[in-house]
mmCIF file of C-alpha atoms and ligand atoms in Angstrom:
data_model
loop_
_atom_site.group_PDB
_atom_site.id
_atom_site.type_symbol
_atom_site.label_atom_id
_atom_site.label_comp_id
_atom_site.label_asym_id
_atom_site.label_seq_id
_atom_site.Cartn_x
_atom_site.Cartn_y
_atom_site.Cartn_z
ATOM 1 C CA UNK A 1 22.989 -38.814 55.946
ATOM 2 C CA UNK A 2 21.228 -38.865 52.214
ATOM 3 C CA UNK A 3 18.614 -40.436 50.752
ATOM 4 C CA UNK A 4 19.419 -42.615 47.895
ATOM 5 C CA UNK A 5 17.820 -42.793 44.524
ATOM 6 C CA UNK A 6 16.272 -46.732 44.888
ATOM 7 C CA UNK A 7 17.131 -49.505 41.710
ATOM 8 C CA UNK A 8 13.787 -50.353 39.919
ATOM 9 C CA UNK A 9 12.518 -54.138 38.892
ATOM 10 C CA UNK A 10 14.649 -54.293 35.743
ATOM 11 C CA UNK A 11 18.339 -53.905 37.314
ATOM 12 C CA UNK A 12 20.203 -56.775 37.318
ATOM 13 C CA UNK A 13 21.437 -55.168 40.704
ATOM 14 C CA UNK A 14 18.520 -56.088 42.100
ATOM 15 C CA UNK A 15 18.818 -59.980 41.079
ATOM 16 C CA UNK A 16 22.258 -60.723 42.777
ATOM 17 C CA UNK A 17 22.758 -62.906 45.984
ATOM 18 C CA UNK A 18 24.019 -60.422 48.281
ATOM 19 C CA UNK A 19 27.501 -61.099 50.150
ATOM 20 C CA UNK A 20 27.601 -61.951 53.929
ATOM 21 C CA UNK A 21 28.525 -58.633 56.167
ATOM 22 C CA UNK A 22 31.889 -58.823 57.570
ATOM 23 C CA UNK A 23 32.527 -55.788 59.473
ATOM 24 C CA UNK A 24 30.529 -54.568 62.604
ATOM 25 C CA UNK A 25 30.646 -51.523 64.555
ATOM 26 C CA UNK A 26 32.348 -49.277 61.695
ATOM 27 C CA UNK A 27 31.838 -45.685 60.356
ATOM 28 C CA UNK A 28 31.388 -46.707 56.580
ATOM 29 C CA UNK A 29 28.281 -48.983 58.106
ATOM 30 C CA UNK A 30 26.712 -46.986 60.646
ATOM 31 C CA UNK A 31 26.892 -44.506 57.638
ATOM 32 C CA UNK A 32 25.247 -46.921 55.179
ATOM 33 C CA UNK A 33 22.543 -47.443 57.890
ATOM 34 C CA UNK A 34 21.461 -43.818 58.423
ATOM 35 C CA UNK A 35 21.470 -43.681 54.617
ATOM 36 C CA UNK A 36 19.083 -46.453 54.482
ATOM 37 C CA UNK A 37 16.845 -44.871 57.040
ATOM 38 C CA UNK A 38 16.695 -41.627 55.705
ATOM 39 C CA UNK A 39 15.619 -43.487 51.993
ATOM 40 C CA UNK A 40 13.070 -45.827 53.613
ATOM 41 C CA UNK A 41 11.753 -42.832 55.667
ATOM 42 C CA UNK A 42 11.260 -40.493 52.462
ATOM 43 C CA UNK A 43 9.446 -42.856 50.660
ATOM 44 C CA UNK A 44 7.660 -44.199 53.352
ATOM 45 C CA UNK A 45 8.378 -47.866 53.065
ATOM 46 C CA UNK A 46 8.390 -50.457 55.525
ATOM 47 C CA UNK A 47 11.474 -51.605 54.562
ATOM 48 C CA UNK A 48 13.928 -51.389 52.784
ATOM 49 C CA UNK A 49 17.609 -53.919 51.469
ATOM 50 C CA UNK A 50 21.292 -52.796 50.620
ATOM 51 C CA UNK A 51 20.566 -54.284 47.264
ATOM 52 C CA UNK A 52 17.799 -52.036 46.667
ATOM 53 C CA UNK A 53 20.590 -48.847 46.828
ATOM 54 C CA UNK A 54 23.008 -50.928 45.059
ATOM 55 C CA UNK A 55 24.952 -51.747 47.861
ATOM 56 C CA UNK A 56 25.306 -55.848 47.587
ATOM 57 C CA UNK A 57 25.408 -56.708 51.214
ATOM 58 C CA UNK A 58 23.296 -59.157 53.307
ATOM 59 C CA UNK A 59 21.593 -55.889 54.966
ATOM 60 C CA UNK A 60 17.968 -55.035 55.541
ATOM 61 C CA UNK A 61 16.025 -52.966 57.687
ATOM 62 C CA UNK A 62 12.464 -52.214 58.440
ATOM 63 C CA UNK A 63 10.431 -51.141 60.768
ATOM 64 C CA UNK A 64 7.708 -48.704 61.271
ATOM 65 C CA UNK A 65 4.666 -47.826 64.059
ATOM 66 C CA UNK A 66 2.163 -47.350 61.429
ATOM 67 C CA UNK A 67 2.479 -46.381 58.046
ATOM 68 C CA UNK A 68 0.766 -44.852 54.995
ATOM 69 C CA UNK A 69 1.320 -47.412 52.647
ATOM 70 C CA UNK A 70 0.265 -50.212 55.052
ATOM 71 C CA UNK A 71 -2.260 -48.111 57.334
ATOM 72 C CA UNK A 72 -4.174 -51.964 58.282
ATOM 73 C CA UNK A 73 -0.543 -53.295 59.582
ATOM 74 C CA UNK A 74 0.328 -53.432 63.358
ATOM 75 C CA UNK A 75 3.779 -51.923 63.922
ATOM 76 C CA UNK A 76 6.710 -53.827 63.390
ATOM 77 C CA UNK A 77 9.887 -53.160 66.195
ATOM 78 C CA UNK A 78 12.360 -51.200 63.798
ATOM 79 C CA UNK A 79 15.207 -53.329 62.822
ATOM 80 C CA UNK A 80 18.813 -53.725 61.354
ATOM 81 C CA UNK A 81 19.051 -57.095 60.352
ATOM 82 C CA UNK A 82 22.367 -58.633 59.223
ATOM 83 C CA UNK A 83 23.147 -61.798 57.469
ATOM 84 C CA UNK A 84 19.377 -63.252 58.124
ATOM 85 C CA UNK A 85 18.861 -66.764 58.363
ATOM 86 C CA UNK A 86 15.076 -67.126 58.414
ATOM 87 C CA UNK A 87 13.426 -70.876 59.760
ATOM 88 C CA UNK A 88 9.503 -71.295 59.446
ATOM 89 C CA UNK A 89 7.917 -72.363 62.633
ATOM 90 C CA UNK A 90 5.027 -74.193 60.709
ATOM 91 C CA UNK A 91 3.255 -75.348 57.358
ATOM 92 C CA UNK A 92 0.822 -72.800 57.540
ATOM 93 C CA UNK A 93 1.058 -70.035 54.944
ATOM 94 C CA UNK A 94 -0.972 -66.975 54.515
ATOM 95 C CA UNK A 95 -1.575 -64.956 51.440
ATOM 96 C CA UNK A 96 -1.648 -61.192 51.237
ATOM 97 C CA UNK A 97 -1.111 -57.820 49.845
ATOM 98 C CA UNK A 98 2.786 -56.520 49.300
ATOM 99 C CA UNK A 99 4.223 -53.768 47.464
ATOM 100 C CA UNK A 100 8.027 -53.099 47.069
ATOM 101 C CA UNK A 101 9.741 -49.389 46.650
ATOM 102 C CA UNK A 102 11.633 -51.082 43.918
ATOM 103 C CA UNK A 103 7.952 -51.690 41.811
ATOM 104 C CA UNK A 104 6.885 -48.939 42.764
ATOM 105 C CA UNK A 105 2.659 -48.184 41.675
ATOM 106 C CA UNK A 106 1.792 -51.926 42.246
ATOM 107 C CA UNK A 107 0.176 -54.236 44.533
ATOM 108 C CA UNK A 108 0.186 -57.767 44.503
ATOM 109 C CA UNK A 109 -0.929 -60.982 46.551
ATOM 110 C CA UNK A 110 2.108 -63.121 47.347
ATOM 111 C CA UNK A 111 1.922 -66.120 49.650
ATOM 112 C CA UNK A 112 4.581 -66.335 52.799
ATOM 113 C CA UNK A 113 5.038 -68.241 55.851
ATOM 114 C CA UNK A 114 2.760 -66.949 59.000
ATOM 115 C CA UNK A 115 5.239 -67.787 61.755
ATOM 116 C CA UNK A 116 8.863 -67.490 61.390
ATOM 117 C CA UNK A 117 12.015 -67.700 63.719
ATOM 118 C CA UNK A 118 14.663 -65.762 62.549
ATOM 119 C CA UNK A 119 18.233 -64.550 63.550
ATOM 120 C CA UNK A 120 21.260 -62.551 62.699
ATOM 121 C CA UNK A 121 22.974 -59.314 63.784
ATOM 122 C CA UNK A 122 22.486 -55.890 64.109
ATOM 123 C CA UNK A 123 24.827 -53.422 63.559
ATOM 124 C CA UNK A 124 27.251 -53.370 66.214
ATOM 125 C CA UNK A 125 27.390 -56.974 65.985
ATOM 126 C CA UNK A 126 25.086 -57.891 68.514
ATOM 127 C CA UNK A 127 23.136 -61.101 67.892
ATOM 128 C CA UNK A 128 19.062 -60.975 67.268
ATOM 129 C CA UNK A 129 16.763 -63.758 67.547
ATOM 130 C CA UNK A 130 13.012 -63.256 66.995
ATOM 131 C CA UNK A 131 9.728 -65.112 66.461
ATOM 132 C CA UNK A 132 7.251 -63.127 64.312
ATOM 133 C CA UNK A 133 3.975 -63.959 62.629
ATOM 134 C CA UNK A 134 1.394 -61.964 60.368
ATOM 135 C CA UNK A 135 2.971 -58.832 58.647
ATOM 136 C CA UNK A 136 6.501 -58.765 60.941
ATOM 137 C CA UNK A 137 6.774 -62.501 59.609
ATOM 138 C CA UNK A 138 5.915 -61.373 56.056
ATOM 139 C CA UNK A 139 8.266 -58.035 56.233
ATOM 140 C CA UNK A 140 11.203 -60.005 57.429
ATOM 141 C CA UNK A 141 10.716 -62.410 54.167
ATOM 142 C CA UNK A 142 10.592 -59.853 51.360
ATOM 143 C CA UNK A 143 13.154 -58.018 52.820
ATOM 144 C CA UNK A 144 15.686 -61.254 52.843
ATOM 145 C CA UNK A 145 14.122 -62.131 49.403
ATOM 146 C CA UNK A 146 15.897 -58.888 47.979
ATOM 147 C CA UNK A 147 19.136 -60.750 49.437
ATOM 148 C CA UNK A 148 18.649 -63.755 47.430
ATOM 149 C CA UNK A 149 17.887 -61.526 44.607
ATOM 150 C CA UNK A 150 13.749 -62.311 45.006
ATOM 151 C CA UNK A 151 11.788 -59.763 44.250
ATOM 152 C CA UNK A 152 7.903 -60.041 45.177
ATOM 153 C CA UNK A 153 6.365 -60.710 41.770
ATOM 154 C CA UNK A 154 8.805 -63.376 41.311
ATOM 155 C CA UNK A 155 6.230 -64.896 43.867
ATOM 156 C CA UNK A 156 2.827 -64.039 42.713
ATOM 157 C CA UNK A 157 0.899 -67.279 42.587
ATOM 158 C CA UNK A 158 -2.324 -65.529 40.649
ATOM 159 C CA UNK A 159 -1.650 -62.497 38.676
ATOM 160 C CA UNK A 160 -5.353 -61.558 38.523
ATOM 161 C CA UNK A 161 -4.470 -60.908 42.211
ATOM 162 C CA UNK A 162 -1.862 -57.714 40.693
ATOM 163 C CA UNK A 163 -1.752 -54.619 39.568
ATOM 164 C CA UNK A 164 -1.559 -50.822 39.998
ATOM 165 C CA UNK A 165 -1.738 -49.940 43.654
ATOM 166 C CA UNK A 166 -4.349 -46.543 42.506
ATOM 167 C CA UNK A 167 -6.536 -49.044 40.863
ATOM 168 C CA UNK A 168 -6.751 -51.271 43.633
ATOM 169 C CA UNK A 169 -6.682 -49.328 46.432
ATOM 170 C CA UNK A 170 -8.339 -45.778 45.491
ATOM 171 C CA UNK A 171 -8.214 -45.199 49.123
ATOM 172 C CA UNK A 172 -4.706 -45.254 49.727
ATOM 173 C CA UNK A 173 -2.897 -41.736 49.695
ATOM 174 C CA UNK A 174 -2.727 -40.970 45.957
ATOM 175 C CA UNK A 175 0.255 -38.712 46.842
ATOM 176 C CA UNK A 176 2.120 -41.440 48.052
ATOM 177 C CA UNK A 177 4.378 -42.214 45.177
ATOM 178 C CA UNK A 178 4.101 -46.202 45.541
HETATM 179 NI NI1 NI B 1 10.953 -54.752 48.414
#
């Protein structure tokens, strides 16, 4: 188990689509898992993609009962999620704060669905199928936006509603390093 350094907004890494995962139950990705854990963990993120490591598979995870970064957000069941389809269960979308270990300083107000259905597998293979709404439902979007090479600016609507995480939130940890 390691933690991995994580690609910044700028790699062209980070702008691939990501291929499906083909393998289940194996070494090399209960490995890659851990790995992913261990980097999400040290920088206490909420979630965290393959891409984001380098590692071009359709992979996320995420998870967390509370967290720094977030410390308003109900927890979130943690989660391997492989080869995500995602289906919106209405119209209605919500706007609100997100941040992203691969912009790391920043804040900024991105609109996503409020209630989502969405599926795929975890590691061993074994199929998931959720509903989730308010910051699950918005987790489980950015994340599978990194797999479609989205990252969260990409989807600012108002860009007087970004900026640097310190300035905006003076209240947040200033030790956290995102
Ligand atoms: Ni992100």
């Amino acid at each position: 188990m390691s933690v991995h350094d994580i690609l910044r907004m700028g790699d062209p890494r980070l702008l691939r689509q990501a291929e499906p995962v083909t393998e289940f139950a194996t070494p090399a990705l209960d490995s890659l898992i851990a790995d992913m854990f261990d980097t999400m963990h040290a920088a206490n993120g909420a979630g965290l993609a393959a891409p984001q490591i380098g590692i071009n598979a359709q992979l996320v995870i995420f998870g967390f009962k509370d967290n720094q970064r977030y410390p308003d957000a109900p927890p979130v069941p943690e989660t391997v999620l492989i080869n995500p389809v995602i289906t919106p269960l209405s119209d209605e979308v919500e706007d609100n704060w997100e941040g992203c270990l691969s912009v790391p300083g920043m804040r900024g107000v991105v609109p996503r669905w409020t209630r989502i259905h969405y599926e795929g597998f975890d590691q061993h293979g074994v199929h998931i199928s959720r509903d989730a709404e308010g910051f699950h439902a918005r987790v489980v979007q950015h994340e599978c936006d990194h797999l479609i090479g989205v990252l969260y600016p990409m989807r600012v609507k108002d860009f007087r509603q970004f900026g640097y995480t310190e300035v905006l939130f003076p209240e947040l940890d200033p030790n956290d390093d995102d």
